[in-house]
mmCIF file of N, CA, C and O in Angstrom:
data_model
loop_
_atom_site.group_PDB
_atom_site.id
_atom_site.type_symbol
_atom_site.label_atom_id
_atom_site.label_comp_id
_atom_site.label_asym_id
_atom_site.label_seq_id
_atom_site.Cartn_x
_atom_site.Cartn_y
_atom_site.Cartn_z
ATOM 1 N N LEU A 1 16.481 -21.532 -10.864
ATOM 2 C CA LEU A 1 15.955 -21.806 -9.534
ATOM 3 C C LEU A 1 15.301 -20.747 -8.532
ATOM 4 O O LEU A 1 15.591 -19.511 -8.977
ATOM 5 N N GLN A 2 14.149 -20.851 -8.492
ATOM 6 C CA GLN A 2 12.833 -19.619 -8.098
ATOM 7 C C GLN A 2 12.605 -20.311 -6.510
ATOM 8 O O GLN A 2 11.780 -21.568 -6.785
ATOM 9 N N VAL A 3 12.288 -19.872 -5.826
ATOM 10 C CA VAL A 3 12.085 -19.750 -4.360
ATOM 11 C C VAL A 3 11.552 -18.755 -4.117
ATOM 12 O O VAL A 3 11.844 -17.577 -3.549
ATOM 13 N N GLU A 4 10.815 -18.472 -3.136
ATOM 14 C CA GLU A 4 10.020 -16.947 -2.392
ATOM 15 C C GLU A 4 10.512 -17.421 -1.129
ATOM 16 O O GLU A 4 11.210 -18.132 0.189
ATOM 17 N N GLN A 5 10.773 -15.846 -1.235
ATOM 18 C CA GLN A 5 11.933 -15.372 0.266
ATOM 19 C C GLN A 5 11.013 -15.738 2.148
ATOM 20 O O GLN A 5 11.748 -16.095 2.665
ATOM 21 N N ARG A 6 10.041 -16.318 1.719
ATOM 22 C CA ARG A 6 9.943 -16.344 2.974
ATOM 23 C C ARG A 6 9.518 -18.397 3.230
ATOM 24 O O ARG A 6 9.547 -18.943 5.084
ATOM 25 N N ASN A 7 10.159 -18.800 2.587
ATOM 26 C CA ASN A 7 10.784 -19.948 2.081
ATOM 27 C C ASN A 7 11.749 -20.403 3.286
ATOM 28 O O ASN A 7 12.625 -20.258 2.431
ATOM 29 N N VAL A 8 12.002 -19.794 4.941
ATOM 30 C CA VAL A 8 13.086 -20.009 5.206
ATOM 31 C C VAL A 8 14.597 -21.147 5.530
ATOM 32 O O VAL A 8 15.120 -21.262 5.342
ATOM 33 N N ALA A 9 13.422 -22.381 4.715
ATOM 34 C CA ALA A 9 14.508 -23.621 5.145
ATOM 35 C C ALA A 9 15.110 -23.841 3.435
ATOM 36 O O ALA A 9 16.071 -24.337 3.234
ATOM 37 N N ALA A 10 14.412 -23.028 2.407
ATOM 38 C CA ALA A 10 15.007 -23.266 1.350
ATOM 39 C C ALA A 10 15.496 -22.404 0.788
ATOM 40 O O ALA A 10 16.785 -23.046 0.251
ATOM 41 N N VAL A 11 15.244 -21.680 1.434
ATOM 42 C CA VAL A 11 16.688 -20.614 1.537
ATOM 43 C C VAL A 11 17.656 -20.616 2.073
ATOM 44 O O VAL A 11 18.523 -20.730 0.748
ATOM 45 N N ALA A 12 17.756 -21.809 3.104
ATOM 46 C CA ALA A 12 18.481 -22.048 3.688
ATOM 47 C C ALA A 12 19.430 -22.578 3.016
ATOM 48 O O ALA A 12 20.685 -23.202 2.482
ATOM 49 N N LEU A 13 18.743 -23.938 2.604
ATOM 50 C CA LEU A 13 19.158 -25.567 1.724
ATOM 51 C C LEU A 13 19.969 -24.575 0.468
ATOM 52 O O LEU A 13 20.847 -24.998 0.306
ATOM 53 N N TYR A 14 19.363 -23.752 0.064
ATOM 54 C CA TYR A 14 20.124 -23.329 -1.508
ATOM 55 C C TYR A 14 20.927 -23.014 -1.424
ATOM 56 O O TYR A 14 22.105 -22.555 -1.785
ATOM 57 N N ARG A 15 21.316 -22.007 -0.337
ATOM 58 C CA ARG A 15 22.271 -20.453 0.033
ATOM 59 C C ARG A 15 23.760 -21.715 0.428
ATOM 60 O O ARG A 15 24.675 -21.767 0.295
ATOM 61 N N LYS A 16 23.107 -22.972 1.389
ATOM 62 C CA LYS A 16 24.441 -24.047 1.615
ATOM 63 C C LYS A 16 24.765 -24.357 0.718
ATOM 64 O O LYS A 16 26.457 -24.591 0.647
ATOM 65 N N LEU A 17 23.987 -24.885 -0.412
ATOM 66 C CA LEU A 17 24.482 -25.391 -2.212
ATOM 67 C C LEU A 17 25.074 -24.820 -2.620
ATOM 68 O O LEU A 17 25.577 -24.738 -3.857
ATOM 69 N N GLY A 18 25.031 -23.312 -2.456
ATOM 70 C CA GLY A 18 25.961 -22.247 -3.272
ATOM 71 C C GLY A 18 25.549 -21.436 -3.786
ATOM 72 O O GLY A 18 25.752 -20.493 -4.939
ATOM 73 N N PHE A 19 23.829 -21.561 -3.710
ATOM 74 C CA PHE A 19 22.906 -20.686 -4.993
ATOM 75 C C PHE A 19 22.823 -18.957 -3.955
ATOM 76 O O PHE A 19 23.178 -19.113 -2.917
ATOM 77 N N THR A 20 23.280 -17.594 -4.905
ATOM 78 C CA THR A 20 22.744 -17.009 -4.636
ATOM 79 C C THR A 20 21.339 -16.072 -4.719
ATOM 80 O O THR A 20 21.090 -16.512 -6.130
ATOM 81 N N THR A 21 21.289 -15.281 -4.511
ATOM 82 C CA THR A 21 19.701 -14.328 -4.653
ATOM 83 C C THR A 21 20.595 -13.342 -5.804
ATOM 84 O O THR A 21 21.366 -12.352 -5.851
ATOM 85 N N HIS A 22 19.863 -13.577 -7.285
ATOM 86 C CA HIS A 22 20.252 -13.046 -8.340
ATOM 87 C C HIS A 22 19.069 -11.453 -8.089
ATOM 88 O O HIS A 22 19.191 -10.767 -8.794
ATOM 89 N N HIS A 23 17.941 -11.997 -8.528
ATOM 90 C CA HIS A 23 16.582 -10.847 -8.221
ATOM 91 C C HIS A 23 15.703 -11.185 -7.318
ATOM 92 O O HIS A 23 15.742 -12.301 -7.088
ATOM 93 N N THR A 24 14.547 -10.479 -7.006
ATOM 94 C CA THR A 24 13.787 -10.622 -5.981
ATOM 95 C C THR A 24 12.364 -10.152 -6.724
ATOM 96 O O THR A 24 11.967 -9.248 -8.392
ATOM 97 N N TYR A 25 11.361 -10.673 -6.698
ATOM 98 C CA TYR A 25 9.908 -11.049 -7.419
ATOM 99 C C TYR A 25 8.944 -9.916 -6.068
ATOM 100 O O TYR A 25 9.369 -10.292 -5.011
ATOM 101 N N LEU A 26 8.152 -9.483 -6.131
ATOM 102 C CA LEU A 26 7.058 -8.678 -5.183
ATOM 103 C C LEU A 26 5.512 -9.390 -5.978
ATOM 104 O O LEU A 26 5.299 -9.481 -7.054
ATOM 105 N N THR A 27 4.857 -10.414 -4.770
ATOM 106 C CA THR A 27 4.111 -11.096 -5.313
ATOM 107 C C THR A 27 1.988 -10.539 -4.343
ATOM 108 O O THR A 27 3.031 -10.099 -3.907
ATOM 109 N N ARG A 28 1.643 -9.830 -4.957
ATOM 110 C CA ARG A 28 0.610 -9.422 -4.858
ATOM 111 C C ARG A 28 -0.611 -10.552 -4.807
ATOM 112 O O ARG A 28 -0.520 -11.174 -5.622
ATOM 113 N N THR A 29 -1.184 -10.381 -3.768
ATOM 114 C CA THR A 29 -2.558 -11.162 -3.933
ATOM 115 C C THR A 29 -4.019 -10.367 -3.741
ATOM 116 O O THR A 29 -3.899 -9.391 -2.932
ATOM 117 N N ALA A 30 -4.869 -11.350 -3.880
ATOM 118 C CA ALA A 30 -5.872 -9.948 -4.142
ATOM 119 C C ALA A 30 -6.582 -10.269 -2.251
ATOM 120 O O ALA A 30 -5.916 -11.282 -1.796
ATOM 121 N N PRO A 31 -7.192 -9.062 -2.318
ATOM 122 C CA PRO A 31 -7.474 -8.568 -0.391
ATOM 123 C C PRO A 31 -9.188 -9.828 -0.318
ATOM 124 O O PRO A 31 -9.736 -10.323 -1.138
ATOM 125 N N THR A 32 -8.903 -10.411 0.478
ATOM 126 C CA THR A 32 -10.043 -11.699 0.687
ATOM 127 C C THR A 32 -11.513 -10.813 1.099
ATOM 128 O O THR A 32 -10.890 -10.110 2.116
ATOM 129 N N PRO A 33 -12.739 -11.255 0.680
ATOM 130 C CA PRO A 33 -13.885 -10.514 1.014
ATOM 131 C C PRO A 33 -13.845 -10.699 1.952
ATOM 132 O O PRO A 33 -14.057 -11.020 3.313
#
């Protein structure tokens, strides 16, 4: 299961269901012109 850390509601739900963080990703986006 993968969810972005900034999705606070989803993180809270999954923690309530017993999921824990295994590892994290760093996502980069291109700057807007």
